[in-house]
CSV table of C-alpha atoms and ligand atoms in Angstrom, one decimal:
chain,number,residue,atom,x,y,z
A,1,UNK,CA,0.1,0.4,0.3
A,2,UNK,CA,1.7,3.6,-0.7
A,3,UNK,CA,0.7,6.2,1.6
A,4,UNK,CA,-2.2,7.6,0.0
A,5,UNK,CA,-3.8,4.1,1.1
A,6,UNK,CA,-3.1,3.8,4.4
A,7,UNK,CA,-5.6,2.3,6.6
A,8,UNK,CA,-5.7,3.7,10.1
A,9,UNK,CA,-6.7,0.4,12.7
A,10,UNK,CA,-7.3,0.9,16.1
A,11,UNK,CA,-6.6,-2.4,17.5
A,12,UNK,CA,-8.0,-3.0,20.8
A,13,UNK,CA,-6.4,-6.0,23.0
A,14,UNK,CA,-8.5,-7.7,25.5
A,15,UNK,CA,-7.3,-10.0,28.7
A,16,UNK,CA,-6.1,-12.9,26.8
A,17,UNK,CA,-2.6,-14.7,27.9
A,18,UNK,CA,-2.0,-14.1,23.9
A,19,UNK,CA,-1.5,-10.2,24.0
A,20,UNK,CA,1.9,-10.5,24.4
A,21,UNK,CA,1.6,-12.1,20.8
A,22,UNK,CA,-0.1,-9.0,19.8
A,23,UNK,CA,3.2,-7.5,19.3
A,24,UNK,CA,4.2,-8.6,17.1
A,25,UNK,CA,0.6,-8.2,15.2
A,26,UNK,CA,1.3,-4.6,15.8
A,27,UNK,CA,4.3,-4.8,13.8
A,28,UNK,CA,3.0,-7.5,11.0
A,29,UNK,CA,0.5,-5.0,10.2
A,30,UNK,CA,2.3,-1.2,10.6
A,31,UNK,CA,4.6,-3.7,7.4
A,32,UNK,CA,1.0,-3.8,5.9
A,33,UNK,CA,0.8,-0.1,5.2
A,34,UNK,CA,-1.8,0.1,8.6
A,35,UNK,CA,-1.5,2.8,10.6
A,36,UNK,CA,-2.6,0.8,13.9
A,37,UNK,CA,-3.2,2.5,17.5
A,38,UNK,CA,-3.7,0.4,20.8
A,39,UNK,CA,-6.5,0.5,23.1
A,40,UNK,CA,-5.8,-1.8,25.8
A,41,UNK,CA,-8.6,-3.5,29.1
A,42,UNK,CA,-7.4,-3.2,32.3
A,43,UNK,CA,-7.1,-6.8,32.7
A,44,UNK,CA,-4.7,-6.5,29.0
A,45,UNK,CA,-2.2,-4.6,30.9
A,46,UNK,CA,-2.0,-7.1,33.8
A,47,UNK,CA,-0.3,-9.1,30.9
A,48,UNK,CA,1.7,-6.8,28.6
A,49,UNK,CA,2.6,-3.0,29.7
A,50,UNK,CA,1.0,-0.3,27.4
A,51,UNK,CA,4.6,1.0,26.6
A,52,UNK,CA,5.5,-1.9,25.4
A,53,UNK,CA,2.6,-1.1,22.7
A,54,UNK,CA,3.4,2.6,22.1
A,55,UNK,CA,6.8,2.0,21.7
A,56,UNK,CA,6.2,-0.8,18.7
A,57,UNK,CA,2.9,1.4,17.2
A,58,UNK,CA,4.8,4.5,17.7
A,59,UNK,CA,1.5,5.6,19.1
A,60,UNK,CA,0.8,6.7,23.4
A,61,UNK,CA,-1.6,3.6,24.1
A,62,UNK,CA,-5.0,4.6,25.5
A,63,UNK,CA,-6.2,2.8,28.5
A,64,UNK,CA,-9.2,4.2,30.4
A,65,UNK,CA,-12.0,6.2,29.2
A,66,UNK,CA,-11.8,9.0,32.6
A,67,UNK,CA,-8.5,10.0,31.4
A,68,UNK,CA,-8.8,14.1,31.0
A,69,UNK,CA,-5.4,14.1,29.4
A,70,UNK,CA,-5.6,11.7,26.9
A,71,UNK,CA,-8.8,13.2,26.2
A,72,UNK,CA,-7.4,16.8,25.7
A,73,UNK,CA,-5.4,15.4,22.9
A,74,UNK,CA,-7.1,13.2,21.2
A,75,UNK,CA,-11.1,12.3,22.8
A,76,UNK,CA,-12.4,8.9,22.5
A,77,UNK,CA,-14.9,9.8,19.8
A,78,UNK,CA,-12.2,11.7,17.7
A,79,UNK,CA,-10.8,7.8,18.0
A,80,UNK,CA,-13.6,6.3,16.9
A,81,UNK,CA,-13.8,8.6,14.1
A,82,UNK,CA,-10.4,7.9,12.7
A,83,UNK,CA,-10.8,4.5,12.5
A,84,UNK,CA,-11.3,2.6,10.0
A,85,UNK,CA,-11.3,-0.5,11.0
A,86,UNK,CA,-11.6,-1.9,14.4
A,87,UNK,CA,-9.2,-5.1,15.3
A,88,UNK,CA,-9.7,-6.7,18.9
A,89,UNK,CA,-7.1,-9.2,19.4
A,90,UNK,CA,-7.3,-11.0,21.5
A,91,UNK,CA,-10.9,-10.9,21.9
A,92,UNK,CA,-12.0,-12.6,25.1
A,93,UNK,CA,-15.1,-14.7,26.1
A,94,UNK,CA,-15.8,-11.6,28.5
A,95,UNK,CA,-15.1,-8.8,26.1
A,96,UNK,CA,-17.6,-10.7,23.2
A,97,UNK,CA,-20.1,-11.2,25.3
A,98,UNK,CA,-20.1,-7.1,26.7
A,99,UNK,CA,-19.9,-6.0,22.8
A,100,UNK,CA,-22.8,-8.6,21.8
A,101,UNK,CA,-24.5,-6.7,24.7
A,102,UNK,CA,-23.8,-3.4,24.3
A,103,UNK,CA,-22.5,-2.8,27.3
A,104,UNK,CA,-20.0,0.6,27.4
A,105,UNK,CA,-17.9,0.1,30.8
A,106,UNK,CA,-14.5,0.8,29.6
A,107,UNK,CA,-13.2,2.7,26.3
A,108,UNK,CA,-12.6,-0.7,24.3
A,109,UNK,CA,-16.2,-0.7,24.7
A,110,UNK,CA,-17.5,2.2,24.7
A,111,UNK,CA,-15.1,2.7,21.8
A,112,UNK,CA,-16.6,-0.2,19.5
A,113,UNK,CA,-20.4,1.3,20.0
A,114,UNK,CA,-19.4,4.7,18.8
A,115,UNK,CA,-17.1,4.1,15.8
A,116,UNK,CA,-18.6,3.1,12.5
A,117,UNK,CA,-15.7,1.4,11.0
A,118,UNK,CA,-16.5,-2.6,10.2
A,119,UNK,CA,-15.6,-4.5,13.6
A,120,UNK,CA,-13.0,-7.6,12.8
A,121,UNK,CA,-12.1,-9.8,16.1
A,122,UNK,CA,-10.2,-12.4,16.9
A,123,UNK,CA,-11.4,-14.5,19.6
A,124,UNK,CA,-9.1,-16.6,22.0
A,125,UNK,CA,-10.2,-18.4,25.3
A,126,UNK,CA,-10.3,-21.9,27.0
A,127,UNK,CA,-11.9,-24.1,24.7
A,128,UNK,CA,-14.5,-24.7,27.2
A,129,UNK,CA,-15.3,-21.6,27.1
A,130,UNK,CA,-15.0,-20.5,23.7
A,131,UNK,CA,-17.5,-24.1,23.3
A,132,UNK,CA,-20.4,-22.4,25.7
A,133,UNK,CA,-23.4,-21.9,24.1
A,134,UNK,CA,-23.4,-18.2,26.0
A,135,UNK,CA,-20.2,-17.4,23.9
A,136,UNK,CA,-21.6,-19.4,20.7
A,137,UNK,CA,-24.6,-17.3,21.2
A,138,UNK,CA,-22.7,-14.5,21.6
A,139,UNK,CA,-20.2,-15.0,18.3
A,140,UNK,CA,-23.7,-15.5,16.6
A,141,UNK,CA,-25.3,-11.9,17.7
A,142,UNK,CA,-21.7,-9.9,16.2
A,143,UNK,CA,-21.8,-12.2,13.1
A,144,UNK,CA,-24.9,-11.3,12.4
A,145,UNK,CA,-24.5,-7.2,13.2
A,146,UNK,CA,-21.7,-8.0,10.4
A,147,UNK,CA,-18.4,-8.3,13.0
A,148,UNK,CA,-16.2,-10.1,10.7
A,149,UNK,CA,-14.4,-13.3,12.9
A,150,UNK,CA,-10.6,-14.8,12.2
A,151,UNK,CA,-9.9,-18.0,13.9
A,152,UNK,CA,-9.8,-19.1,16.8
A,153,UNK,CA,-7.2,-22.0,15.7
A,154,UNK,CA,-7.1,-24.9,16.8
A,155,UNK,CA,-4.7,-27.2,19.1
A,156,UNK,CA,-2.6,-27.1,22.7
A,157,UNK,CA,-4.0,-23.8,24.6
A,158,UNK,CA,-1.8,-22.0,27.2
A,159,UNK,CA,-4.0,-23.3,29.7
A,160,UNK,CA,-2.5,-27.5,28.9
A,161,UNK,CA,-6.2,-27.9,27.0
A,162,UNK,CA,-5.9,-29.3,23.3
A,163,UNK,CA,-9.4,-27.5,21.3
A,164,UNK,CA,-10.5,-24.9,19.8
A,165,UNK,CA,-10.0,-21.4,21.0
A,166,UNK,CA,-6.1,-20.4,20.1
A,167,UNK,CA,-5.4,-17.1,18.6
A,168,UNK,CA,-4.5,-17.3,15.5
A,169,UNK,CA,-0.7,-16.1,14.8
A,170,UNK,CA,0.0,-12.8,14.1
A,171,UNK,CA,0.9,-13.3,10.9
A,172,UNK,CA,-2.7,-14.5,9.8
A,173,UNK,CA,-4.3,-12.2,11.8
A,174,UNK,CA,-2.8,-9.8,10.0
A,175,UNK,CA,-3.1,-11.5,7.0
A,176,UNK,CA,-6.4,-12.1,6.8
A,177,UNK,CA,-6.9,-7.9,7.4
A,178,UNK,CA,-5.3,-7.2,4.0
A,179,UNK,CA,-7.7,-8.9,1.0
A,180,UNK,CA,-10.3,-6.6,2.8
A,181,UNK,CA,-9.1,-3.3,3.8
A,182,UNK,CA,-7.1,-3.0,0.0
A,183,UNK,CA,-9.1,0.2,-1.1
A,184,UNK,CA,-10.8,-1.4,-3.9
A,185,UNK,CA,-12.2,1.6,-4.5
A,186,UNK,CA,-10.3,4.5,-4.0
A,187,UNK,CA,-10.2,6.9,-6.4
A,188,UNK,CA,-13.8,5.6,-7.8
A,189,UNK,CA,-16.8,8.6,-7.0
A,190,UNK,CA,-20.0,6.7,-6.6
A,191,UNK,CA,-23.2,8.1,-6.3
A,192,UNK,CA,-25.9,6.3,-4.3
A,193,UNK,CA,-29.4,7.2,-4.3
A,194,UNK,CA,-31.1,6.3,-0.6
A,195,UNK,CA,-34.4,6.5,1.0
A,196,UNK,CA,-37.9,7.3,0.2
A,197,UNK,CA,-39.6,10.5,-2.0
A,198,UNK,CA,-42.5,12.0,-1.5
A,199,UNK,CA,-45.0,13.2,-3.3
A,200,UNK,CA,-46.9,16.0,-1.8
A,201,UNK,CA,-50.8,17.1,-2.6
A,202,UNK,CA,-50.9,20.1,-0.7
A,203,UNK,CA,-49.0,21.9,2.0
A,204,UNK,CA,-48.9,19.4,4.5
A,205,UNK,CA,-50.5,16.2,3.2
A,206,UNK,CA,-48.1,13.2,0.6
A,207,UNK,CA,-47.2,10.5,-0.9
A,208,UNK,CA,-44.8,7.8,0.3
A,209,UNK,CA,-44.2,4.4,1.2
A,210,UNK,CA,-42.2,2.5,4.3
A,211,UNK,CA,-38.0,2.9,2.8
A,212,UNK,CA,-36.4,3.3,6.0
A,213,UNK,CA,-33.0,4.5,3.6
A,214,UNK,CA,-30.9,1.7,6.2
A,215,UNK,CA,-29.9,-0.4,3.2
A,216,UNK,CA,-28.9,2.6,1.1
A,217,UNK,CA,-27.0,4.4,3.6
A,218,UNK,CA,-25.0,1.2,5.2
A,219,UNK,CA,-24.1,0.5,1.4
A,220,UNK,CA,-22.5,3.8,1.5
A,221,UNK,CA,-20.7,3.6,4.4
A,222,UNK,CA,-19.6,0.1,3.4
A,223,UNK,CA,-19.1,1.3,-0.3
A,224,UNK,CA,-17.0,4.6,1.6
A,225,UNK,CA,-15.0,2.4,3.2
A,226,UNK,CA,-13.5,1.0,0.6
A,227,UNK,CA,-12.2,3.9,-0.4
A,228,UNK,CA,-14.4,5.2,-2.7
A,229,UNK,CA,-15.9,9.5,-2.4
A,230,UNK,CA,-19.3,8.6,-1.6
A,231,UNK,CA,-22.0,11.1,-2.6
A,232,UNK,CA,-25.5,10.4,-1.2
A,233,UNK,CA,-29.1,11.4,-2.3
A,234,UNK,CA,-31.2,11.2,0.1
A,235,UNK,CA,-35.3,10.9,0.7
A,236,UNK,CA,-36.7,12.0,3.9
A,237,UNK,CA,-34.9,9.1,6.4
A,238,UNK,CA,-34.7,8.8,10.1
A,239,UNK,CA,-31.1,8.0,9.5
A,240,UNK,CA,-28.1,10.1,10.8
A,241,UNK,CA,-25.4,11.1,8.1
A,242,UNK,CA,-23.1,8.1,7.2
A,243,UNK,CA,-19.2,8.7,7.3
A,244,UNK,CA,-19.4,10.0,3.7
A,245,UNK,CA,-17.8,12.6,0.8
A,246,UNK,CA,-21.5,14.1,0.8
A,247,UNK,CA,-25.4,14.1,1.6
A,248,UNK,CA,-27.8,15.9,-0.5
A,249,UNK,CA,-31.0,15.7,0.9
A,250,UNK,CA,-34.2,15.5,-1.2
A,251,UNK,CA,-37.7,14.9,-1.2
A,252,UNK,CA,-39.9,14.4,-4.1
A,253,UNK,CA,-39.1,12.1,-6.9
A,254,UNK,CA,-38.2,15.2,-9.2
A,255,UNK,CA,-35.6,16.6,-7.2
A,256,UNK,CA,-34.1,13.2,-6.9
A,257,UNK,CA,-33.2,13.2,-10.4
A,258,UNK,CA,-32.2,17.1,-10.7
A,259,UNK,CA,-29.7,15.9,-8.2
A,260,UNK,CA,-29.1,12.7,-9.7
A,261,UNK,CA,-28.2,14.4,-13.3
A,262,UNK,CA,-26.2,16.7,-12.0
A,263,UNK,CA,-24.2,15.0,-9.4
A,264,UNK,CA,-23.7,11.4,-12.5
A,265,UNK,CA,-21.6,12.9,-15.0
A,266,UNK,CA,-18.8,12.8,-12.0
A,267,UNK,CA,-19.3,9.7,-11.0
A,268,UNK,CA,-17.8,6.3,-11.9
A,269,UNK,CA,-20.9,4.1,-10.4
A,270,UNK,CA,-24.5,5.1,-9.6
A,271,UNK,CA,-26.3,2.5,-7.5
A,272,UNK,CA,-30.0,3.0,-7.0
A,273,UNK,CA,-30.7,1.9,-3.8
A,274,UNK,CA,-34.2,4.6,-3.8
A,275,UNK,CA,-37.3,3.2,-3.1
A,276,UNK,CA,-38.5,6.1,-6.1
A,277,UNK,CA,-41.9,7.3,-5.8
A,278,UNK,CA,-43.7,5.5,-9.3
A,279,UNK,CA,-46.3,8.6,-9.3
A,280,UNK,CA,-47.1,11.7,-7.9
A,281,UNK,CA,-50.2,13.5,-7.9
A,282,UNK,CA,-50.5,15.9,-11.4
A,283,UNK,CA,-51.2,18.6,-8.9
A,284,UNK,CA,-50.6,20.0,-5.5
A,285,UNK,CA,-52.3,22.0,-4.2
A,286,UNK,CA,-50.8,25.5,-3.2
A,287,UNK,CA,-53.7,25.4,0.0
A,288,UNK,CA,-54.4,22.3,2.0
A,289,UNK,CA,-57.3,20.5,0.6
A,290,UNK,CA,-60.1,20.5,3.0
A,291,UNK,CA,-62.4,17.8,3.1
A,292,UNK,CA,-65.9,19.1,1.4
A,293,UNK,CA,-66.5,17.0,-1.2
A,294,UNK,CA,-68.0,13.3,-0.4
A,295,UNK,CA,-65.1,11.8,-2.3
A,296,UNK,CA,-61.6,12.9,-3.7
A,297,UNK,CA,-59.9,11.0,-6.7
A,298,UNK,CA,-56.8,12.5,-7.1
A,299,UNK,CA,-54.9,11.8,-10.4
A,300,UNK,CA,-51.2,10.8,-10.5
A,301,UNK,CA,-48.5,11.1,-13.1
A,302,UNK,CA,-45.7,8.6,-14.0
A,303,UNK,CA,-42.7,10.8,-12.2
A,304,UNK,CA,-39.2,10.2,-14.4
A,305,UNK,CA,-37.3,6.5,-13.9
A,306,UNK,CA,-33.9,7.7,-12.9
A,307,UNK,CA,-32.4,4.9,-13.3
A,308,UNK,CA,-32.9,4.3,-16.3
A,309,UNK,CA,-32.6,8.1,-16.9
A,310,UNK,CA,-28.9,7.2,-16.1
A,311,UNK,CA,-27.9,3.9,-17.4
A,312,UNK,CA,-29.1,5.2,-21.1
A,313,UNK,CA,-26.9,8.6,-20.8
A,314,UNK,CA,-23.9,8.6,-23.8
A,315,UNK,CA,-20.9,6.9,-21.6
A,316,UNK,CA,-22.9,6.0,-18.4
A,317,UNK,CA,-21.7,5.2,-14.7
A,318,UNK,CA,-21.0,1.5,-13.9
A,319,UNK,CA,-24.8,1.1,-13.2
A,320,UNK,CA,-26.5,-0.7,-10.1
A,321,UNK,CA,-30.4,-1.3,-9.2
A,322,UNK,CA,-32.4,-2.8,-7.0
A,323,UNK,CA,-35.5,-4.6,-7.0
A,324,UNK,CA,-38.4,-5.4,-4.5
A,325,UNK,CA,-40.2,-8.5,-5.9
A,326,UNK,CA,-42.9,-10.8,-4.5
A,327,UNK,CA,-42.9,-13.4,-6.8
A,328,UNK,CA,-40.5,-14.8,-9.2
A,329,UNK,CA,-37.5,-12.8,-8.8
A,330,UNK,CA,-35.5,-14.0,-11.0
A,331,UNK,CA,-37.0,-13.7,-13.9
A,332,UNK,CA,-38.5,-10.4,-12.6
A,333,UNK,CA,-34.9,-9.4,-11.7
A,334,UNK,CA,-33.4,-10.5,-15.1
A,335,UNK,CA,-36.0,-8.2,-17.6
A,336,UNK,CA,-35.1,-5.1,-15.5
A,337,UNK,CA,-32.3,-5.9,-16.0
A,338,UNK,CA,-32.6,-5.9,-20.0
A,339,UNK,CA,-35.0,-3.7,-19.8
A,340,UNK,CA,-32.8,-0.6,-18.5
A,341,UNK,CA,-29.4,-2.0,-19.6
A,342,UNK,CA,-27.7,-1.9,-16.4
A,343,UNK,CA,-24.3,-3.6,-15.5
A,344,UNK,CA,-26.3,-5.9,-11.8
A,345,UNK,CA,-29.2,-5.6,-10.4
A,346,UNK,CA,-29.4,-6.9,-6.1
A,347,UNK,CA,-33.2,-7.9,-5.7
A,348,UNK,CA,-35.3,-8.8,-2.8
A,349,UNK,CA,-37.9,-11.3,-2.1
A,350,UNK,CA,-40.0,-9.1,-0.3
A,351,UNK,CA,-43.7,-9.6,1.5
A,352,UNK,CA,-42.8,-13.0,3.1
A,353,UNK,CA,-41.3,-13.3,6.3
A,354,UNK,CA,-37.8,-12.4,5.5
A,355,UNK,CA,-36.4,-9.0,4.9
A,356,UNK,CA,-37.1,-6.3,3.0
A,357,UNK,CA,-38.4,-2.4,3.9
A,358,UNK,CA,-38.2,-1.6,7.6
A,359,UNK,CA,-36.1,-4.8,8.7
A,360,UNK,CA,-32.4,-5.4,10.1
A,361,UNK,CA,-32.0,-7.7,8.3
A,362,UNK,CA,-32.7,-9.1,4.6
A,363,UNK,CA,-31.2,-11.2,1.6
A,364,UNK,CA,-30.4,-10.6,-1.5
A,365,UNK,CA,-29.7,-12.3,-4.6
A,366,UNK,CA,-27.6,-10.3,-7.3
A,367,UNK,CA,-27.8,-10.9,-10.8
A,368,UNK,CA,-25.4,-9.5,-14.1
A,369,UNK,CA,-25.5,-10.1,-17.3
A,370,UNK,CA,-23.9,-13.9,-17.0
A,371,UNK,CA,-23.5,-14.2,-13.6
A,372,UNK,CA,-25.2,-14.0,-10.0
A,373,UNK,CA,-24.4,-14.5,-6.7
A,374,UNK,CA,-27.0,-15.3,-4.0
A,375,UNK,CA,-26.1,-13.4,-0.3
A,376,UNK,CA,-28.5,-15.1,1.9
A,377,UNK,CA,-30.5,-13.4,4.8
A,378,UNK,CA,-28.0,-11.3,7.0
A,379,UNK,CA,-27.9,-7.8,8.7
A,380,UNK,CA,-28.2,-5.1,6.9
A,381,UNK,CA,-24.6,-4.0,7.6
A,382,UNK,CA,-23.1,-7.2,6.7
A,383,UNK,CA,-24.8,-7.7,4.2
A,384,UNK,CA,-23.7,-3.7,2.3
A,385,UNK,CA,-20.6,-4.8,3.0
A,386,UNK,CA,-21.0,-8.2,1.1
A,387,UNK,CA,-22.8,-6.6,-1.7
A,388,UNK,CA,-20.1,-3.3,-1.9
A,389,UNK,CA,-17.0,-5.9,-2.2
A,390,UNK,CA,-19.3,-7.8,-5.4
A,391,UNK,CA,-19.8,-4.0,-6.5
A,392,UNK,CA,-15.7,-2.9,-5.8
A,393,UNK,CA,-15.4,-6.7,-7.4
A,394,UNK,CA,-17.5,-6.3,-10.8
A,395,UNK,CA,-16.8,-2.9,-11.7
A,396,UNK,CA,-12.5,-3.8,-11.4
A,397,UNK,CA,-13.7,-6.4,-14.0
A,398,UNK,CA,-15.3,-4.5,-16.2
A,399,UNK,CA,-13.1,-1.9,-15.6
A,400,UNK,CA,-10.4,-4.1,-16.8
A,401,UNK,CA,-11.9,-5.5,-19.4
A,402,UNK,CA,-11.6,-2.3,-20.8
A,403,UNK,CA,-8.1,-1.2,-21.0
B,1,CTP,N1,-35.8,3.4,-9.7
B,1,CTP,C1,-35.5,4.9,-10.1
B,1,CTP,N2,-36.2,5.5,-10.6
B,1,CTP,C2,-37.8,5.5,-10.7
B,1,CTP,C3,-38.0,3.8,-10.5
B,1,CTP,C4,-37.5,3.1,-10.1
B,1,CTP,O1,-34.4,5.3,-10.2
B,1,CTP,N3,-38.8,6.3,-10.7
B,1,CTP,C5,-35.0,2.7,-9.1
B,1,CTP,C6,-34.9,2.2,-7.7
B,1,CTP,O2,-34.5,2.9,-7.1
B,1,CTP,C7,-34.1,0.9,-7.9
B,1,CTP,C8,-34.9,0.4,-8.9
B,1,CTP,O3,-35.5,1.0,-10.0
B,1,CTP,O4,-33.2,0.3,-8.3
B,1,CTP,C9,-36.1,-0.3,-9.3
B,1,CTP,O5,-37.1,-0.5,-10.3
B,1,CTP,P1,-38.3,-0.4,-10.5
B,1,CTP,O6,-38.3,-1.1,-12.1
B,1,CTP,O7,-39.4,1.0,-10.4
B,1,CTP,O8,-38.6,-1.4,-9.5
B,1,CTP,P2,-40.4,-1.0,-9.2
B,1,CTP,O9,-41.5,-0.2,-8.8
B,1,CTP,O10,-40.7,-2.5,-8.1
B,1,CTP,O11,-41.2,-2.6,-10.1
B,1,CTP,P3,-42.4,-2.8,-10.6
B,1,CTP,O12,-43.4,-2.1,-9.8
B,1,CTP,O13,-42.9,-2.4,-12.6
B,1,CTP,O14,-42.1,-4.2,-10.3
């Protein structure tokens, strides 16, 4: 990696005996181009001194949350924002339990809640602790939320047992971190639409839909984590701005189209996750409509299809659409891929027990001209990371093919 591609990695050290191996891990990560800052739990400081990690990382090591001097330098919130990645190695059973429960009773667990950086864990514990249903349930929760789990390995343990629970070797962890951190989209500018649109009937009423915008926002963050410069054009949502270059807020489909058309010529990739209203009221009353009549007929007119317009440009960006289908997913998705002239389409089944609007999880099947990939039911955060990597892979593939 060159200097521009250096990834900022926050390394959390838990109180497991393998904490001593994490000294070497810092070196291995730095060799691979990471800028590493270390945070230790109290238990970890009883096993290895903070000074050791300071010497190998080249940065002061934080150990407590309520440290006035350290907070005056880089506060824990700044540290949480600074990180591109949060890696916890060793991740003890206790740490995993606190992370799964969302407890923030020390600096490391507070940072885990405060950061938007993807979480990677290298578990290390006695084999019985690892196999315990409580640990396995916590593992499941963390995975579902998008955490990446590295290991553990099987073999001789410090306590004399033999079995699963050994932390992976530093070199294995550092290598495992590399593929996900290669900035596959560095230099790419990505335009995304997200959320619903609101189509006004009068100054106080509108037509809209149930889209929460969560999938689009998660995807914007995930694409940003791969190094892309992301511009998000969003309809009204209750979500906080993800860590991206620019957020443009709009209300109606026509506003969304105008914002997209202004931005699109400078973009390499366009991803349409927005649930754009297909129709808008033919007229929007200047004043609040009064309930004078027994019956009110609304005349609706078609909204422009933003995605189709972008794909139809003379030199379109790499274009990714979404399709929500209640039946015959593959046929409908492929028909839209062809009809709109897209590079990729991510389709999800709606109306059943599976994920979709207003839910935290979702499943997608992604189609392109001569291929497909099934992304099974998982949290929207994890799904977004997987989809972002697939977009990067297909985009880079097309790029390589055309150069
Ligand atoms: N889309 C868009 N502008 C619109 C409508 C849809 O950009 N006016 C985009 C969405 O963001 C999504 C995809 O197109 O990426 C959805 O395609 P569409 O054919 O509109 O899906 P449905 O509305 O589900 O279509 P249909 O009702 O015909 O199944």
